[in-house]
Amino acid sequence: MLAPPVLVPPVLAVTAKSLVAGIAVASAGAGGDTVAIAVAVVSTVVVLALCAALVYLLKAVRQLRREASALAKDAGQLVEEMAGALERAESELDRVDRMVGSAEAISDAVGSASRLVGGVVADPLIKLVALGSGIAEGARHLTGAPSGVATKRRSGPTRAITPRAREGRAGLPNEDGKRRRGLWSRRGRS
């Protein structure tokens, strides 16, 4: 910590007014010897006061130097600690950067593999489902079952979906008694 503020010792409280007043009192005397003695005494007091102030200032400067060296030592330690923390943070940042790069590479690889598998599997799977549907339709045709009707019944009533039912009740009369032409004609298809 820094030293407390430097206070001026009481010896230095001598002002120019008091010096002039002392000289004036001394000169009011009868002889020149008293004036010389008074001037000598006053100058000795001033010199002693300046010496005391100089000693006091030297002590304050020494104390200030000790505090400055302690502060520099503490600041040096703090700078070393901050440099170490900065190096650790940089290494962690590099590590996180490598992890993010690896994650991006893995994400790209998974995306590529997904697109590849989707492209390779989708077409054959669609063809396999179409083949199964065709075989089922052929089996129904050979057995005499009506086409488009499921062979297994679910619990509850079911009905076959016809092309007209897909069009939104097309072909049925509306409120005007006119027949509907289909779903697209009602939406105003141009």
Steps between C-alpha positions, in 0.01 A plus 500: 500500500605857451614711792256748652511855364806700596427769759714811530678511837414793727853639463418598142198700603718808496357733241642796315287733712652376825852534355436857388343581838807359682735700285293814554507452877872434495570807287301722730775462758783744555792343331594323183637212702157404622371508147777272386441268791127489430557433131748226589256343747212515254713358217625225731142412589407498132800282410418261789139487385613424144735229627221344706272510196775344288550215751124445518477496116788255474321265742182531294691431175663189654159375614357571154783306336436200729131508417571536126738203503244287689233606253726414205571158652129430551420626151770271354347200674154593377626540143664155518176346630301671225744377237458143629123533500510640146711206379257254661204680342669493158567127527138436604378716213716301256362177645140622464576615145630153413189344656270728299693414183466129576128541566456682169689225318288232668182691416604529136589129488166400655314730259684351202438147622133579558459640149687203355292244690181691418585504132606136492217361711205722400462390138530126565269529801235678293533238231471222759181652644356537149591139424330383821191704415495354149538145629217555750277642226583203275423257782164669559425482132583127490291423808203702377504755782395849393787730416587787737336338806720405791506127578528557876241702682588735774289533807219732405343585165730572207428589143710499191631832376395551141650754262183710523515498880859629478376796299283624783156351424525586134208401289242542778236770468551817700236727653400635154443150371792530257771240489844593624782462258776433754714650770716710269207664328373635832832662585495702184781329318592688185 
